[in-house]
Short mmCIF file of C-alpha atoms in Angstrom, two decimals:
data_model
loop_
_atom_site.label_atom_id
_atom_site.label_comp_id
_atom_site.label_asym_id
_atom_site.label_seq_id
_atom_site.Cartn_x
_atom_site.Cartn_y
_atom_site.Cartn_z
CA MET P 180 118.72 99.30 129.85
CA PRO P 181 119.40 98.99 126.06
CA ASN P 182 119.20 101.84 123.55
CA THR P 183 116.79 104.26 125.20
CA ILE P 184 115.50 106.84 122.73
CA SER P 185 114.83 110.51 123.41
CA LEU P 186 111.54 112.40 123.11
CA ASP P 187 112.48 114.11 119.83
CA GLN P 188 112.93 110.67 118.23
CA VAL P 189 109.32 109.68 118.90
CA PRO P 190 107.29 109.82 115.62
CA LEU P 191 104.19 111.01 117.51
CA PHE P 192 106.05 114.19 118.42
CA GLN P 193 107.67 114.88 115.04
CA GLY P 194 107.14 118.43 113.88
CA LEU P 195 107.01 119.86 117.41
CA ASP P 196 109.43 122.64 118.29
CA ASP P 197 111.78 122.60 121.28
CA PRO P 198 109.45 124.52 123.66
CA GLN P 199 106.61 122.10 122.88
CA LEU P 200 108.86 119.10 123.46
CA GLN P 201 110.00 120.61 126.74
CA SER P 202 106.38 121.10 127.81
CA LEU P 203 105.78 117.41 127.19
CA ARG P 204 108.90 116.46 129.14
CA ASN P 205 107.71 118.56 132.05
CA ILE P 206 104.45 116.64 132.41
CA SER P 207 105.83 113.16 131.68
CA GLN P 208 106.85 110.52 134.20
CA LYS P 209 109.50 107.90 133.50
CA LEU P 210 108.42 104.39 134.51
CA PHE P 211 110.32 101.12 134.56
CA TYR P 212 108.74 97.69 134.13
CA GLN P 213 110.24 94.26 134.65
CA LYS P 214 109.77 91.38 132.20
CA ASN P 215 106.10 90.23 132.15
CA GLN P 216 104.98 93.06 134.45
CA ALA P 217 101.47 94.41 133.80
CA ILE P 218 101.18 98.03 132.62
CA PHE P 219 97.40 98.31 132.54
CA SER P 220 94.40 96.00 132.37
CA GLN P 221 91.32 95.96 130.19
CA ASP P 222 88.60 98.35 131.43
CA ASP P 223 91.04 100.35 133.58
CA PRO P 224 90.33 104.11 133.30
CA ALA P 225 92.60 105.63 130.63
CA LYS P 226 94.22 108.23 132.87
CA GLY P 227 97.12 108.73 130.47
CA PHE P 228 99.08 107.11 127.67
CA TYR P 229 102.58 105.71 127.37
CA VAL P 230 105.51 105.94 124.98
CA VAL P 231 108.02 103.08 124.86
CA LEU P 232 111.57 104.36 125.30
CA SER P 233 113.18 100.91 125.37
CA GLY P 234 112.02 97.30 125.50
CA GLN P 235 108.75 95.95 124.11
CA VAL P 236 105.12 95.99 125.19
CA LYS P 237 102.38 93.61 124.09
CA VAL P 238 98.72 94.58 123.99
CA TYR P 239 96.37 91.61 124.23
CA LYS P 240 92.91 90.36 125.07
CA LEU P 241 91.83 87.27 126.99
CA SER P 242 89.03 84.97 125.87
CA LEU P 243 86.44 83.63 128.32
CA GLU P 244 88.57 80.49 128.49
CA GLY P 245 91.65 82.56 129.36
CA LYS P 246 93.31 82.18 125.96
CA GLU P 247 95.56 85.10 125.08
CA GLN P 248 95.19 86.89 121.74
CA VAL P 249 98.02 89.32 121.09
CA LEU P 250 96.76 92.37 119.20
CA HIS P 251 100.00 94.28 118.76
CA ILE P 252 103.61 94.57 119.84
CA PHE P 253 104.97 98.05 120.51
CA GLY P 254 108.69 98.90 120.47
CA SER P 255 110.87 101.94 120.98
CA GLY P 256 109.24 105.23 120.00
CA GLU P 257 105.69 103.86 119.79
CA PRO P 258 102.77 105.14 121.88
CA VAL P 259 100.62 102.71 123.85
CA GLY P 260 97.03 103.33 124.91
CA GLU P 261 96.72 106.76 123.34
CA VAL P 262 93.32 106.48 121.62
CA PRO P 263 91.16 105.87 124.73
CA VAL P 264 93.01 108.71 126.45
CA PHE P 265 91.91 111.17 123.76
CA ALA P 266 88.40 109.69 123.82
CA GLY P 267 88.14 109.85 127.61
CA ASP P 268 87.43 106.11 127.76
CA THR P 269 88.77 102.96 129.38
CA PHE P 270 91.55 100.77 128.00
CA PRO P 271 90.05 98.16 125.65
CA ALA P 272 92.77 95.55 126.27
CA HIS P 273 95.61 94.52 128.56
CA ALA P 274 99.22 95.71 128.23
CA GLN P 275 102.31 93.94 129.56
CA ALA P 276 106.07 94.42 129.24
CA ILE P 277 107.62 91.59 127.22
CA TYR P 278 111.13 92.45 128.35
CA LYS P 279 112.55 94.87 130.90
CA SER P 280 111.18 98.15 129.53
CA GLU P 281 111.34 101.89 130.08
CA LEU P 282 108.24 103.97 129.33
CA LEU P 283 107.15 107.59 129.54
CA PHE P 284 103.72 108.21 131.01
CA PHE P 285 101.71 111.29 129.98
CA PRO P 286 98.78 112.05 132.33
CA ARG P 287 95.54 112.84 130.51
CA GLN P 288 94.62 115.84 132.64
CA ARG P 289 98.03 117.49 132.19
CA LEU P 290 97.80 116.86 128.43
CA ARG P 291 94.40 118.54 128.29
CA GLU P 292 95.88 121.60 129.99
CA LEU P 293 98.74 121.69 127.46
CA PHE P 294 96.32 121.39 124.55
CA LEU P 295 94.26 124.32 125.86
CA GLU P 296 97.42 126.42 126.11
CA ASP P 297 98.75 125.32 122.72
CA PRO P 298 96.10 123.93 120.30
CA SER P 299 98.75 123.41 117.59
CA LEU P 300 100.32 120.76 119.82
CA ALA P 301 97.05 118.81 119.86
CA MET P 302 96.53 119.19 116.09
CA ASN P 303 100.02 117.91 115.32
CA MET P 304 99.64 114.86 117.57
CA LEU P 305 96.15 114.07 116.28
CA ALA P 306 97.36 114.19 112.66
CA VAL P 307 100.08 111.64 113.43
CA LEU P 308 97.66 109.50 115.43
CA SER P 309 95.10 109.43 112.61
CA ARG P 310 97.71 108.16 110.12
CA ARG P 311 98.87 105.57 112.63
CA LEU P 312 95.31 104.45 113.32
CA ARG P 313 94.65 103.88 109.60
CA THR P 314 97.77 101.71 109.37
CA PHE P 315 96.82 99.81 112.53
CA THR P 316 93.24 99.26 111.33
CA SER P 317 94.49 97.91 108.00
CA MET P 318 96.86 95.56 109.79
CA ILE P 319 94.12 94.26 112.10
CA GLU P 320 91.91 93.55 109.07
CA ASP P 321 94.77 91.67 107.41
CA LEU P 322 95.37 89.58 110.53
CA SER P 323 91.72 88.78 111.17
CA LEU P 324 90.14 88.27 107.74
CA LYS P 325 92.81 86.25 105.93
CA GLU P 326 94.05 82.69 106.11
CA LEU P 327 97.30 82.05 108.00
CA PRO P 328 99.68 82.11 104.98
CA GLN P 329 98.23 85.44 103.88
CA ARG P 330 98.29 86.77 107.47
CA LEU P 331 101.99 85.96 107.74
CA ALA P 332 102.74 87.58 104.39
CA ALA P 333 100.79 90.68 105.44
CA TYR P 334 102.77 90.84 108.69
CA ILE P 335 106.05 90.68 106.76
CA LEU P 336 104.82 93.46 104.46
CA HIS P 337 103.94 95.51 107.55
CA LEU P 338 107.50 95.05 108.87
CA MET P 339 108.93 96.02 105.47
CA GLU P 340 107.05 99.31 105.68
CA LYS P 341 107.89 99.84 109.35
CA GLN P 342 111.59 99.08 108.89
CA GLU P 343 111.71 100.89 105.52
CA ASN P 344 113.39 97.98 103.78
CA ASP P 345 111.80 95.97 100.96
CA ARG P 346 114.57 93.39 100.77
CA GLU P 347 115.43 92.37 104.32
CA ILE P 348 113.63 92.69 107.63
CA THR P 349 114.20 91.51 111.18
CA LEU P 350 111.39 89.83 113.08
CA ASP P 351 110.57 92.15 115.96
CA VAL P 352 109.24 89.34 118.17
CA SER P 353 110.01 85.71 118.89
CA LYS P 354 108.33 83.07 116.73
CA GLY P 355 106.36 82.01 119.79
CA MET P 356 104.98 85.53 120.18
CA LEU P 357 104.37 85.81 116.42
CA SER P 358 102.27 82.64 116.55
CA LYS P 359 100.07 84.32 119.21
CA ILE P 360 99.72 87.44 117.07
CA LEU P 361 98.72 85.40 114.04
CA GLY P 362 96.51 83.01 116.00
CA ALA P 363 98.34 79.81 115.10
CA SER P 364 100.45 77.14 116.74
CA GLN P 365 104.23 77.39 116.41
CA GLU P 366 104.28 74.16 114.43
CA THR P 367 101.74 75.46 111.90
CA LEU P 368 103.59 78.76 111.64
CA SER P 369 106.85 76.92 110.92
CA ARG P 370 105.14 75.00 108.12
CA VAL P 371 103.93 78.24 106.53
CA PHE P 372 107.41 79.75 106.76
CA LYS P 373 108.72 76.64 104.97
CA GLN P 374 105.98 76.93 102.32
CA MET P 375 106.97 80.55 101.62
CA THR P 376 110.66 79.58 101.50
CA ASP P 377 110.01 76.66 99.14
CA SER P 378 107.94 78.98 96.93
CA GLY P 379 110.91 81.32 96.51
CA LEU P 380 109.26 84.24 98.29
CA ILE P 381 111.67 84.52 101.22
CA GLN P 382 114.86 83.19 102.76
CA MET P 383 115.25 82.90 106.53
CA ASP P 384 118.27 83.10 108.80
CA LYS P 385 117.08 82.98 112.40
CA LYS P 386 115.14 86.26 112.85
CA THR P 387 116.32 87.78 109.56
CA ILE P 388 113.98 87.43 106.57
CA ARG P 389 115.21 88.24 103.08
CA ILE P 390 112.43 89.09 100.66
CA LEU P 391 113.32 87.53 97.30
CA ASP P 392 110.31 88.81 95.35
CA PRO P 393 108.42 91.72 96.96
CA ASP P 394 105.77 91.86 94.20
CA ALA P 395 105.04 88.14 94.49
CA LEU P 396 104.86 88.49 98.26
CA GLU P 397 102.20 91.19 97.90
CA ASP P 398 100.23 88.94 95.55
CA PHE P 399 100.59 86.10 98.06
CA ALA P 400 99.29 88.32 100.87
CA GLU P 401 96.22 89.12 98.76
CA GLY P 402 95.64 85.43 98.03
CA LEU P 403 96.47 85.81 94.35
CA GLN P 404 98.92 82.92 94.37
CA GLY P 405 99.40 79.89 96.52
#
């Protein structure tokens, strides 16, 4: 199992002290999933949420025709399915391990008990979740309301922020998976990558993307240049 992270490295739990982290460890359950194994399905009761320790998880919906639309890819340190847990709702989408993955599961009822004992724990987690939700909402708008070239540019900008590097990023998914996230065929996606390369916005070397002009890339993402 590659590069498993620890609980204190999870951004959702930043700012918690050692006793609070230990309380979370005490209620968590470590789960292992094989490649392509389902984690939960749409409309399942949200009995708890997950944190990815290693591997990757995709969250997706299925159309009436069975076509898969990938909504998000979660990697190490990221929570999965946390919002419906806090809302006491069902999961709004499916989740599946992309690779062999290790996750921590936090049962909703045990979390509620912890929050009653220590309200500051809940406030800290909700503050982090609200910031994350704003970022996620903005990303979904970018990927749904823009044309493909702008959607790809917005995704690269998202990775720049996530990886804290405005000059070079690494694609966190395969190009096949990226095409599902962006709602395009692999052939069309390759053409857009070539368009951005020919325009002097980026250089590509396999999964590494060098950003040659971050300001121009932002303008491109907003449709201000073609």
